[in-house]
PDB file of C-alpha atoms and ligand atoms in Angstrom:
ATOM      1  CA  MET I   1     -17.575 -24.466  13.696  1.00  0.00           C
ATOM      2  CA  ASN I   2     -15.953 -20.942  14.150  1.00  0.00           C
ATOM      3  CA  LYS I   3     -15.043 -21.886  17.746  1.00  0.00           C
ATOM      4  CA  GLU I   4     -13.354 -25.099  16.585  1.00  0.00           C
ATOM      5  CA  ASN I   5     -11.426 -23.405  13.789  1.00  0.00           C
ATOM      6  CA  ARG I   6     -10.361 -20.533  16.086  1.00  0.00           C
ATOM      7  CA  GLU I   7      -9.113 -23.117  18.571  1.00  0.00           C
ATOM      8  CA  LYS I   8      -7.035 -24.603  15.679  1.00  0.00           C
ATOM      9  CA  LEU I   9      -5.238 -21.263  15.276  1.00  0.00           C
ATOM     10  CA  LYS I  10      -3.576 -21.864  18.628  1.00  0.00           C
ATOM     11  CA  GLN I  11      -1.782 -24.879  17.145  1.00  0.00           C
ATOM     12  CA  SER I  12      -0.344 -22.965  14.142  1.00  0.00           C
ATOM     13  CA  LYS I  13       3.370 -23.464  14.037  1.00  0.00           C
ATOM     14  CA  ARG I  14       4.465 -21.893  10.823  1.00  0.00           C
ATOM     15  CA  ILE I  15       2.833 -18.587  10.066  1.00  0.00           C
ATOM     16  CA  VAL I  16       3.047 -16.117   7.242  1.00  0.00           C
ATOM     17  CA  ILE I  17       2.249 -12.553   8.111  1.00  0.00           C
ATOM     18  CA  LYS I  18       1.495  -9.947   5.445  1.00  0.00           C
ATOM     19  CA  VAL I  19       1.558  -6.249   6.249  1.00  0.00           C
ATOM     20  CA  GLY I  20       0.293  -3.629   3.877  1.00  0.00           C
ATOM     21  CA  THR I  21       1.959  -0.265   3.279  1.00  0.00           C
ATOM     22  CA  SER I  22      -0.691   1.414   5.476  1.00  0.00           C
ATOM     23  CA  THR I  23       0.390  -0.575   8.462  1.00  0.00           C
ATOM     24  CA  ILE I  24       4.006   0.767   8.380  1.00  0.00           C
ATOM     25  CA  MET I  25       3.581   4.192   6.806  1.00  0.00           C
ATOM     26  CA  TYR I  26       1.799   7.250   8.021  1.00  0.00           C
ATOM     27  CA  PRO I  27      -0.868   8.699   5.696  1.00  0.00           C
ATOM     28  CA  ASN I  28       1.438  11.710   5.190  1.00  0.00           C
ATOM     29  CA  GLY I  29       3.997   9.387   3.495  1.00  0.00           C
ATOM     30  CA  SER I  30       6.575   9.114   6.380  1.00  0.00           C
ATOM     31  CA  ILE I  31       7.692   5.810   7.838  1.00  0.00           C
ATOM     32  CA  ASN I  32       5.864   4.762  10.922  1.00  0.00           C
ATOM     33  CA  LEU I  33       8.846   3.779  13.025  1.00  0.00           C
ATOM     34  CA  GLN I  34       6.600   2.959  15.999  1.00  0.00           C
ATOM     35  CA  GLN I  35       4.647   0.414  14.003  1.00  0.00           C
ATOM     36  CA  MET I  36       7.774  -1.144  12.385  1.00  0.00           C
ATOM     37  CA  GLU I  37       9.394  -1.561  15.799  1.00  0.00           C
ATOM     38  CA  LYS I  38       6.144  -3.038  17.307  1.00  0.00           C
ATOM     39  CA  LEU I  39       5.862  -5.419  14.408  1.00  0.00           C
ATOM     40  CA  SER I  40       9.458  -6.588  14.990  1.00  0.00           C
ATOM     41  CA  PHE I  41       8.759  -6.875  18.677  1.00  0.00           C
ATOM     42  CA  VAL I  42       5.536  -8.969  18.323  1.00  0.00           C
ATOM     43  CA  LEU I  43       7.089 -11.239  15.665  1.00  0.00           C
ATOM     44  CA  SER I  44      10.237 -11.741  17.712  1.00  0.00           C
ATOM     45  CA  ASP I  45       8.146 -12.665  20.751  1.00  0.00           C
ATOM     46  CA  LEU I  46       6.161 -15.151  18.674  1.00  0.00           C
ATOM     47  CA  LYS I  47       9.466 -16.687  17.567  1.00  0.00           C
ATOM     48  CA  ASN I  48      10.518 -16.858  21.285  1.00  0.00           C
ATOM     49  CA  GLN I  49       7.235 -18.811  21.846  1.00  0.00           C
ATOM     50  CA  GLY I  50       8.583 -21.330  19.281  1.00  0.00           C
ATOM     51  CA  LYS I  51       6.613 -20.252  16.221  1.00  0.00           C
ATOM     52  CA  GLU I  52       8.169 -20.035  12.692  1.00  0.00           C
ATOM     53  CA  ILE I  53       7.546 -16.645  11.203  1.00  0.00           C
ATOM     54  CA  ILE I  54       7.702 -15.489   7.612  1.00  0.00           C
ATOM     55  CA  LEU I  55       6.990 -11.812   6.975  1.00  0.00           C
ATOM     56  CA  VAL I  56       5.713 -10.485   3.649  1.00  0.00           C
ATOM     57  CA  SER I  57       6.143  -6.792   3.834  1.00  0.00           C
ATOM     58  CA  SER I  58       5.021  -4.105   1.353  1.00  0.00           C
ATOM     59  CA  GLY I  59       6.224  -0.584   1.602  1.00  0.00           C
ATOM     60  CA  ALA I  60       9.350  -0.432  -0.633  1.00  0.00           C
ATOM     61  CA  ILE I  61       7.932   2.283  -2.937  1.00  0.00           C
ATOM     62  CA  GLY I  62       6.445   4.221   0.033  1.00  0.00           C
ATOM     63  CA  VAL I  63       9.711   4.082   2.001  1.00  0.00           C
ATOM     64  CA  GLY I  64      11.708   4.952  -1.189  1.00  0.00           C
ATOM     65  CA  LEU I  65       9.615   7.997  -1.866  1.00  0.00           C
ATOM     66  CA  SER I  66      10.013   9.122   1.750  1.00  0.00           C
ATOM     67  CA  ARG I  67      13.796   8.534   1.592  1.00  0.00           C
ATOM     68  CA  MET I  68      14.096  10.585  -1.653  1.00  0.00           C
ATOM     69  CA  ASN I  69      11.843  13.330  -0.288  1.00  0.00           C
ATOM     70  CA  LEU I  70       9.299  12.779  -2.990  1.00  0.00           C
ATOM     71  CA  THR I  71       5.569  13.249  -2.383  1.00  0.00           C
ATOM     72  CA  GLN I  72       4.364  11.511  -5.550  1.00  0.00           C
ATOM     73  CA  ARG I  73       4.974   8.224  -7.181  1.00  0.00           C
ATOM     74  CA  PRO I  74       6.917   8.672 -10.430  1.00  0.00           C
ATOM     75  CA  VAL I  75       4.981   7.881 -13.618  1.00  0.00           C
ATOM     76  CA  THR I  76       7.469   5.727 -15.506  1.00  0.00           C
ATOM     77  CA  ILE I  77       8.063   2.081 -14.597  1.00  0.00           C
ATOM     78  CA  PRO I  78      11.962   2.359 -14.507  1.00  0.00           C
ATOM     79  CA  GLU I  79      11.655   5.284 -12.062  1.00  0.00           C
ATOM     80  CA  GLN I  80       9.226   3.271  -9.942  1.00  0.00           C
ATOM     81  CA  GLN I  81      11.579   0.333  -9.912  1.00  0.00           C
ATOM     82  CA  ALA I  82      14.473   2.628  -8.878  1.00  0.00           C
ATOM     83  CA  ILE I  83      12.348   4.034  -6.045  1.00  0.00           C
ATOM     84  CA  ALA I  84      11.384   0.475  -4.938  1.00  0.00           C
ATOM     85  CA  SER I  85      15.098  -0.491  -4.981  1.00  0.00           C
ATOM     86  CA  ILE I  86      15.991   2.406  -2.736  1.00  0.00           C
ATOM     87  CA  GLY I  87      13.025   1.797  -0.464  1.00  0.00           C
ATOM     88  CA  GLN I  88      13.638  -1.929  -0.206  1.00  0.00           C
ATOM     89  CA  THR I  89      17.139  -1.438   1.189  1.00  0.00           C
ATOM     90  CA  GLU I  90      15.887   1.093   3.681  1.00  0.00           C
ATOM     91  CA  LEU I  91      13.032  -1.148   4.716  1.00  0.00           C
ATOM     92  CA  MET I  92      15.357  -4.161   5.296  1.00  0.00           C
ATOM     93  CA  SER I  93      17.874  -2.004   7.200  1.00  0.00           C
ATOM     94  CA  LEU I  94      15.191  -0.871   9.604  1.00  0.00           C
ATOM     95  CA  TYR I  95      13.778  -4.440   9.979  1.00  0.00           C
ATOM     96  CA  SER I  96      17.322  -5.706  10.591  1.00  0.00           C
ATOM     97  CA  LYS I  97      17.963  -3.203  13.320  1.00  0.00           C
ATOM     98  CA  PHE I  98      14.653  -3.695  15.096  1.00  0.00           C
ATOM     99  CA  PHE I  99      14.757  -7.557  14.888  1.00  0.00           C
ATOM    100  CA  TYR I 100      18.393  -7.595  16.072  1.00  0.00           C
ATOM    101  CA  HIS I 101      17.337  -5.524  19.059  1.00  0.00           C
ATOM    102  CA  TYR I 102      14.912  -8.224  20.057  1.00  0.00           C
ATOM    103  CA  GLY I 103      17.497 -11.001  19.459  1.00  0.00           C
ATOM    104  CA  HIS I 104      16.521 -12.221  15.902  1.00  0.00           C
ATOM    105  CA  HIS I 105      17.922 -12.202  12.460  1.00  0.00           C
ATOM    106  CA  ILE I 106      16.292 -11.619   9.179  1.00  0.00           C
ATOM    107  CA  GLY I 107      16.898 -12.684   5.611  1.00  0.00           C
ATOM    108  CA  GLN I 108      15.601 -11.022   2.445  1.00  0.00           C
ATOM    109  CA  VAL I 109      13.727 -13.080  -0.118  1.00  0.00           C
ATOM    110  CA  LEU I 110      12.690 -11.356  -3.373  1.00  0.00           C
ATOM    111  CA  LEU I 111      10.360 -13.356  -5.619  1.00  0.00           C
ATOM    112  CA  THR I 112       8.858 -13.252  -9.097  1.00  0.00           C
ATOM    113  CA  LYS I 113       5.692 -15.039 -10.051  1.00  0.00           C
ATOM    114  CA  ASP I 114       7.508 -17.575 -12.276  1.00  0.00           C
ATOM    115  CA  VAL I 115       9.051 -19.277  -9.285  1.00  0.00           C
ATOM    116  CA  THR I 116       5.953 -21.439  -9.172  1.00  0.00           C
ATOM    117  CA  ASP I 117       6.137 -22.282 -12.889  1.00  0.00           C
ATOM    118  CA  TYR I 118       9.688 -23.793 -13.083  1.00  0.00           C
ATOM    119  CA  PRO I 119      10.411 -26.765 -10.892  1.00  0.00           C
ATOM    120  CA  VAL I 120      14.089 -25.806 -10.366  1.00  0.00           C
ATOM    121  CA  SER I 121      13.208 -22.266  -9.385  1.00  0.00           C
ATOM    122  CA  ARG I 122      10.551 -23.525  -7.090  1.00  0.00           C
ATOM    123  CA  ARG I 123      12.868 -26.008  -5.473  1.00  0.00           C
ATOM    124  CA  ASN I 124      15.470 -23.341  -4.958  1.00  0.00           C
ATOM    125  CA  THR I 125      12.978 -21.073  -3.387  1.00  0.00           C
ATOM    126  CA  VAL I 126      11.629 -23.752  -1.132  1.00  0.00           C
ATOM    127  CA  ASN I 127      15.128 -24.761  -0.102  1.00  0.00           C
ATOM    128  CA  THR I 128      16.021 -21.176   0.766  1.00  0.00           C
ATOM    129  CA  PHE I 129      12.994 -20.768   2.969  1.00  0.00           C
ATOM    130  CA  GLU I 130      13.670 -24.125   4.674  1.00  0.00           C
ATOM    131  CA  GLN I 131      17.254 -23.213   5.472  1.00  0.00           C
ATOM    132  CA  LEU I 132      16.321 -19.781   6.823  1.00  0.00           C
ATOM    133  CA  LEU I 133      13.735 -21.347   9.019  1.00  0.00           C
ATOM    134  CA  ILE I 134      16.149 -24.134  10.195  1.00  0.00           C
ATOM    135  CA  LYS I 135      18.549 -21.371  11.184  1.00  0.00           C
ATOM    136  CA  HIS I 136      15.775 -19.570  13.129  1.00  0.00           C
ATOM    137  CA  VAL I 137      15.997 -16.590  10.837  1.00  0.00           C
ATOM    138  CA  VAL I 138      12.837 -14.564   9.846  1.00  0.00           C
ATOM    139  CA  PRO I 139      12.570 -14.472   6.058  1.00  0.00           C
ATOM    140  CA  ILE I 140      11.188 -11.063   4.856  1.00  0.00           C
ATOM    141  CA  VAL I 141       9.628 -11.403   1.461  1.00  0.00           C
ATOM    142  CA  ASN I 142       8.662  -8.943  -1.268  1.00  0.00           C
ATOM    143  CA  GLU I 143       8.190  -8.978  -5.016  1.00  0.00           C
ATOM    144  CA  ASN I 144      11.415  -8.478  -6.989  1.00  0.00           C
ATOM    145  CA  ASP I 145      10.388  -5.224  -8.546  1.00  0.00           C
ATOM    146  CA  THR I 146      13.562  -4.851 -10.689  1.00  0.00           C
ATOM    147  CA  VAL I 147      12.906  -7.904 -12.774  1.00  0.00           C
ATOM    148  CA  SER I 148       9.134  -8.407 -12.548  1.00  0.00           C
ATOM    149  CA  VAL I 149       7.471  -7.861 -15.907  1.00  0.00           C
ATOM    150  CA  GLU I 150       3.983  -8.345 -17.284  1.00  0.00           C
ATOM    151  CA  GLU I 151       4.113  -9.433 -20.862  1.00  0.00           C
ATOM    152  CA  LEU I 152       1.830 -11.723 -22.845  1.00  0.00           C
ATOM    153  CA  ASP I 153       4.193 -14.688 -22.947  1.00  0.00           C
ATOM    154  CA  HIS I 154       6.364 -13.739 -19.991  1.00  0.00           C
ATOM    155  CA  LEU I 155       4.425 -12.934 -16.808  1.00  0.00           C
ATOM    156  CA  THR I 156       6.633 -12.723 -13.723  1.00  0.00           C
ATOM    157  CA  ARG I 157       4.824 -10.103 -11.779  1.00  0.00           C
ATOM    158  CA  PHE I 158       2.507 -10.860  -8.814  1.00  0.00           C
ATOM    159  CA  GLY I 159       1.348  -7.258  -8.866  1.00  0.00           C
ATOM    160  CA  ASP I 160       0.147  -7.352  -5.315  1.00  0.00           C
ATOM    161  CA  ASN I 161       1.605  -8.796  -2.053  1.00  0.00           C
ATOM    162  CA  ASP I 162      -1.758 -10.414  -1.167  1.00  0.00           C
ATOM    163  CA  THR I 163      -1.398 -13.081  -3.822  1.00  0.00           C
ATOM    164  CA  LEU I 164       2.374 -13.273  -3.120  1.00  0.00           C
ATOM    165  CA  SER I 165       1.763 -14.009   0.525  1.00  0.00           C
ATOM    166  CA  ALA I 166      -0.651 -16.858  -0.299  1.00  0.00           C
ATOM    167  CA  ILE I 167       2.004 -18.365  -2.732  1.00  0.00           C
ATOM    168  CA  VAL I 168       4.528 -18.025   0.116  1.00  0.00           C
ATOM    169  CA  LEU I 169       2.187 -20.020   2.342  1.00  0.00           C
ATOM    170  CA  GLU I 170       1.979 -22.691  -0.360  1.00  0.00           C
ATOM    171  CA  LEU I 171       5.713 -22.843  -0.889  1.00  0.00           C
ATOM    172  CA  THR I 172       6.598 -23.053   2.771  1.00  0.00           C
ATOM    173  CA  GLU I 173       3.585 -25.281   3.691  1.00  0.00           C
ATOM    174  CA  ALA I 174       2.792 -22.818   6.426  1.00  0.00           C
ATOM    175  CA  ASP I 175      -0.342 -23.450   8.523  1.00  0.00           C
ATOM    176  CA  LEU I 176      -1.672 -19.999   8.575  1.00  0.00           C
ATOM    177  CA  LEU I 177      -1.650 -16.599   6.754  1.00  0.00           C
ATOM    178  CA  ILE I 178      -2.421 -13.569   8.780  1.00  0.00           C
ATOM    179  CA  MET I 179      -3.135 -10.586   6.470  1.00  0.00           C
ATOM    180  CA  LEU I 180      -3.046  -7.249   8.248  1.00  0.00           C
ATOM    181  CA  SER I 181      -4.815  -4.341   6.681  1.00  0.00           C
ATOM    182  CA  ASP I 182      -6.468  -0.989   7.621  1.00  0.00           C
ATOM    183  CA  ILE I 183      -9.825  -2.745   8.117  1.00  0.00           C
ATOM    184  CA  ASP I 184     -11.201  -5.079  10.892  1.00  0.00           C
ATOM    185  CA  GLY I 185     -11.913  -7.864   8.404  1.00  0.00           C
ATOM    186  CA  PHE I 186     -14.137  -8.777   5.473  1.00  0.00           C
ATOM    187  CA  TYR I 187     -17.635  -7.038   5.521  1.00  0.00           C
ATOM    188  CA  ASP I 188     -20.808  -7.575   3.528  1.00  0.00           C
ATOM    189  CA  LYS I 189     -20.116  -4.192   1.886  1.00  0.00           C
ATOM    190  CA  ASN I 190     -17.262  -1.643   1.878  1.00  0.00           C
ATOM    191  CA  PRO I 191     -17.289  -0.347   5.457  1.00  0.00           C
ATOM    192  CA  MET I 192     -15.473   2.814   4.456  1.00  0.00           C
ATOM    193  CA  LYS I 193     -18.532   3.809   2.517  1.00  0.00           C
ATOM    194  CA  HIS I 194     -21.389   2.116   4.412  1.00  0.00           C
ATOM    195  CA  ASN I 195     -21.963   2.594   8.077  1.00  0.00           C
ATOM    196  CA  ASP I 196     -24.204  -0.495   8.319  1.00  0.00           C
ATOM    197  CA  ALA I 197     -21.608  -2.914   6.876  1.00  0.00           C
ATOM    198  CA  GLU I 198     -21.449  -6.100   8.875  1.00  0.00           C
ATOM    199  CA  LEU I 199     -18.226  -8.103   9.581  1.00  0.00           C
ATOM    200  CA  PHE I 200     -18.007 -11.724   8.722  1.00  0.00           C
ATOM    201  CA  GLU I 201     -16.527 -13.804  11.586  1.00  0.00           C
ATOM    202  CA  THR I 202     -15.818 -16.834   9.382  1.00  0.00           C
ATOM    203  CA  ILE I 203     -15.856 -17.595   5.725  1.00  0.00           C
ATOM    204  CA  ASN I 204     -15.683 -21.303   4.618  1.00  0.00           C
ATOM    205  CA  GLU I 205     -15.744 -20.839   0.880  1.00  0.00           C
ATOM    206  CA  ILE I 206     -15.119 -18.043  -1.676  1.00  0.00           C
ATOM    207  CA  THR I 207     -18.335 -18.154  -3.651  1.00  0.00           C
ATOM    208  CA  ASP I 208     -19.278 -15.777  -6.518  1.00  0.00           C
ATOM    209  CA  ASP I 209     -21.626 -13.978  -4.074  1.00  0.00           C
ATOM    210  CA  ILE I 210     -18.679 -13.302  -1.732  1.00  0.00           C
ATOM    211  CA  LEU I 211     -16.518 -12.103  -4.578  1.00  0.00           C
ATOM    212  CA  GLU I 212     -19.379  -9.729  -5.489  1.00  0.00           C
ATOM    213  CA  LEU I 213     -19.127  -8.094  -2.039  1.00  0.00           C
ATOM    214  CA  ALA I 214     -15.498  -7.108  -2.548  1.00  0.00           C
ATOM    215  CA  GLN I 215     -15.987  -5.232  -5.853  1.00  0.00           C
ATOM    216  CA  ASP I 216     -16.213  -1.864  -4.260  1.00  0.00           C
ATOM    217  CA  SER I 217     -12.524  -1.632  -3.292  1.00  0.00           C
ATOM    218  CA  SER I 218     -10.461   1.458  -2.703  1.00  0.00           C
ATOM    219  CA  THR I 219      -6.800   1.237  -3.409  1.00  0.00           C
ATOM    220  CA  LYS I 220      -4.974   4.201  -1.893  1.00  0.00           C
ATOM    221  CA  PHE I 221      -1.532   2.807  -2.408  1.00  0.00           C
ATOM    222  CA  GLY I 222      -2.173   1.124  -5.765  1.00  0.00           C
ATOM    223  CA  THR I 223      -2.432  -2.302  -4.132  1.00  0.00           C
ATOM    224  CA  GLY I 224      -4.923  -5.066  -4.647  1.00  0.00           C
ATOM    225  CA  GLY I 225      -7.844  -3.970  -2.397  1.00  0.00           C
ATOM    226  CA  MET I 226     -10.303  -6.600  -1.172  1.00  0.00           C
ATOM    227  CA  ILE I 227     -10.451  -8.723  -4.356  1.00  0.00           C
ATOM    228  CA  THR I 228      -6.839  -9.852  -4.185  1.00  0.00           C
ATOM    229  CA  LYS I 229      -7.279 -10.666  -0.512  1.00  0.00           C
ATOM    230  CA  LEU I 230     -10.096 -13.037  -1.462  1.00  0.00           C
ATOM    231  CA  THR I 231      -7.950 -14.492  -4.263  1.00  0.00           C
ATOM    232  CA  ALA I 232      -5.345 -15.147  -1.576  1.00  0.00           C
ATOM    233  CA  ALA I 233      -7.938 -16.745   0.637  1.00  0.00           C
ATOM    234  CA  GLN I 234      -8.949 -18.986  -2.259  1.00  0.00           C
ATOM    235  CA  ILE I 235      -5.408 -20.248  -2.583  1.00  0.00           C
ATOM    236  CA  VAL I 236      -5.152 -20.825   1.124  1.00  0.00           C
ATOM    237  CA  LEU I 237      -8.397 -22.637   1.426  1.00  0.00           C
ATOM    238  CA  LYS I 238      -7.481 -24.914  -1.561  1.00  0.00           C
ATOM    239  CA  ALA I 239      -4.284 -25.822   0.345  1.00  0.00           C
ATOM    240  CA  ASN I 240      -6.510 -26.682   3.278  1.00  0.00           C
ATOM    241  CA  LYS I 241      -4.827 -24.014   5.428  1.00  0.00           C
ATOM    242  CA  GLN I 242      -6.290 -21.011   7.357  1.00  0.00           C
ATOM    243  CA  MET I 243      -6.137 -17.375   6.788  1.00  0.00           C
ATOM    244  CA  VAL I 244      -7.151 -14.447   9.063  1.00  0.00           C
ATOM    245  CA  LEU I 245      -7.779 -10.926   7.689  1.00  0.00           C
ATOM    246  CA  ALA I 246      -7.476  -8.395  10.528  1.00  0.00           C
ATOM    247  CA  ASN I 247      -6.650  -4.787  11.441  1.00  0.00           C
ATOM    248  CA  GLY I 248      -2.942  -4.069  11.733  1.00  0.00           C
ATOM    249  CA  THR I 249      -3.333  -0.756  13.687  1.00  0.00           C
ATOM    250  CA  ASP I 250      -2.669  -2.489  16.924  1.00  0.00           C
ATOM    251  CA  LEU I 251      -0.160  -5.149  16.135  1.00  0.00           C
ATOM    252  CA  THR I 252      -0.664  -7.067  19.494  1.00  0.00           C
ATOM    253  CA  ILE I 253      -3.793  -8.319  17.713  1.00  0.00           C
ATOM    254  CA  LEU I 254      -1.407 -11.014  16.401  1.00  0.00           C
ATOM    255  CA  PHE I 255      -1.113 -12.467  19.946  1.00  0.00           C
ATOM    256  CA  ARG I 256      -4.954 -12.418  20.322  1.00  0.00           C
ATOM    257  CA  ILE I 257      -5.516 -14.165  16.949  1.00  0.00           C
ATOM    258  CA  LEU I 258      -3.013 -16.867  17.853  1.00  0.00           C
ATOM    259  CA  ASP I 259      -4.811 -17.225  21.174  1.00  0.00           C
ATOM    260  CA  GLY I 260      -7.969 -18.243  19.343  1.00  0.00           C
ATOM    261  CA  MET I 261      -9.793 -15.049  20.087  1.00  0.00           C
ATOM    262  CA  ASN I 262     -12.517 -13.711  17.790  1.00  0.00           C
ATOM    263  CA  GLU I 263     -10.500 -11.113  15.845  1.00  0.00           C
ATOM    264  CA  GLY I 264     -10.899 -10.335  12.172  1.00  0.00           C
ATOM    265  CA  THR I 265     -12.318 -12.639   9.610  1.00  0.00           C
ATOM    266  CA  LEU I 266     -11.164 -16.245   9.662  1.00  0.00           C
ATOM    267  CA  PHE I 267     -11.170 -18.071   6.298  1.00  0.00           C
ATOM    268  CA  SER I 268     -11.175 -21.759   7.126  1.00  0.00           C
ATOM    269  CA  LYS I 269     -12.918 -24.832   5.730  1.00  0.00           C
TER     270      LYS I 269
HETATM  271  P1  LIG D 301      -3.961  -2.929   2.205  1.00  0.00           P
HETATM  272  O1  LIG D 301      -3.245  -1.711   1.577  1.00  0.00           O
HETATM  273  O2  LIG D 301      -3.842  -3.058   3.642  1.00  0.00           O
HETATM  274  O3  LIG D 301      -3.470  -4.205   1.516  1.00  0.00           O
HETATM  275  P2  LIG D 301      -6.350  -2.224   0.709  1.00  0.00           P
HETATM  276  O4  LIG D 301      -6.562  -0.772   0.790  1.00  0.00           O
HETATM  277  O5  LIG D 301      -5.792  -2.814  -0.606  1.00  0.00           O
HETATM  278  O6  LIG D 301      -5.528  -2.766   1.913  1.00  0.00           O
HETATM  279  O7  LIG D 301      -7.793  -2.990   0.888  1.00  0.00           O
HETATM  280  C1  LIG D 301      -8.568  -2.724   2.053  1.00  0.00           C
HETATM  281  C2  LIG D 301      -9.740  -1.795   1.672  1.00  0.00           C
HETATM  282  O8  LIG D 301     -10.738  -2.581   0.977  1.00  0.00           O
HETATM  283  C3  LIG D 301     -10.505  -1.303   2.891  1.00  0.00           C
HETATM  284  O9  LIG D 301      -9.975  -0.192   3.447  1.00  0.00           O
HETATM  285  C4  LIG D 301     -11.941  -1.068   2.294  1.00  0.00           C
HETATM  286  O10 LIG D 301     -12.110   0.271   1.895  1.00  0.00           O
HETATM  287  C5  LIG D 301     -11.952  -1.889   0.981  1.00  0.00           C
HETATM  288  N1  LIG D 301     -13.072  -2.819   0.883  1.00  0.00           N
HETATM  289  C6  LIG D 301     -13.964  -2.971  -0.211  1.00  0.00           C
HETATM  290  N2  LIG D 301     -14.919  -3.854   0.052  1.00  0.00           N
HETATM  291  C7  LIG D 301     -14.685  -4.363   1.301  1.00  0.00           C
HETATM  292  C8  LIG D 301     -15.368  -5.337   2.090  1.00  0.00           C
HETATM  293  N3  LIG D 301     -16.441  -5.987   1.610  1.00  0.00           N
HETATM  294  N4  LIG D 301     -14.880  -5.549   3.313  1.00  0.00           N
HETATM  295  C9  LIG D 301     -13.844  -4.898   3.826  1.00  0.00           C
HETATM  296  N5  LIG D 301     -13.169  -4.024   3.106  1.00  0.00           N
HETATM  297  C10 LIG D 301     -13.586  -3.643   1.814  1.00  0.00           C
END
């Protein structure tokens, strides 16, 4: 079953790739230019192979802090939004430069959660993605931090890019979501705390028992941890698509995943 599903990965044509802040930032808070350039190189090469690529990139706040020479995230929401605004521009400027170097163009797509609630918003979003892909442009997606809010009757915030990337897979009808993190995949317990944790090669269904194994999440950068990755997997499996959770330290792993090799954890029915 694992072998068959891994083989299927080779046929993936439209792929959403999500990178966490830890993939493109050094632990000291500076931008990891090497990683950003490598990511742009690998994704550009996948485009040259004929794949359609959509990138969901975190890092706006991290890059904004670095740009403003701040070592700590500000406390108030408006200040955080301002930092994200500064960082997002810087992030896109770097991606634009690196992708251009490898012969490709990018387009920025900032989303709020309500795009899925209102048919017109949803259609506009789908149309934008379609046009970018038709024009061979790489859409780079992030949450629209400026307008996202979390109120009782008005919830427009995804809160984490894991869920956002699964929604992007749905909206674009992509075949595959590859989620890159600082961990080799999904384990039976938190591997950062337990030496004997064992990696799952494949998961076919997100059961309550599986969700239980993700409870012990650490969230260094205030992101979702493992639980939101499983929520994303749930959305992907429901759409009958595939997801791979893998380690983004060596970004050439993307070539191996798409070659059907046993990397990371594959979520597939
Ligand atoms: P990212 O910032 O890349 O999105 P997170 O830090 O949010 O990643 O989540 C990954 C972390 O989740 C891992 O570093 C690990 O410490 C933690 N974790 C908790 N439970 C598990 C588990 N069962 N399998 C793998 N990682 C787990």
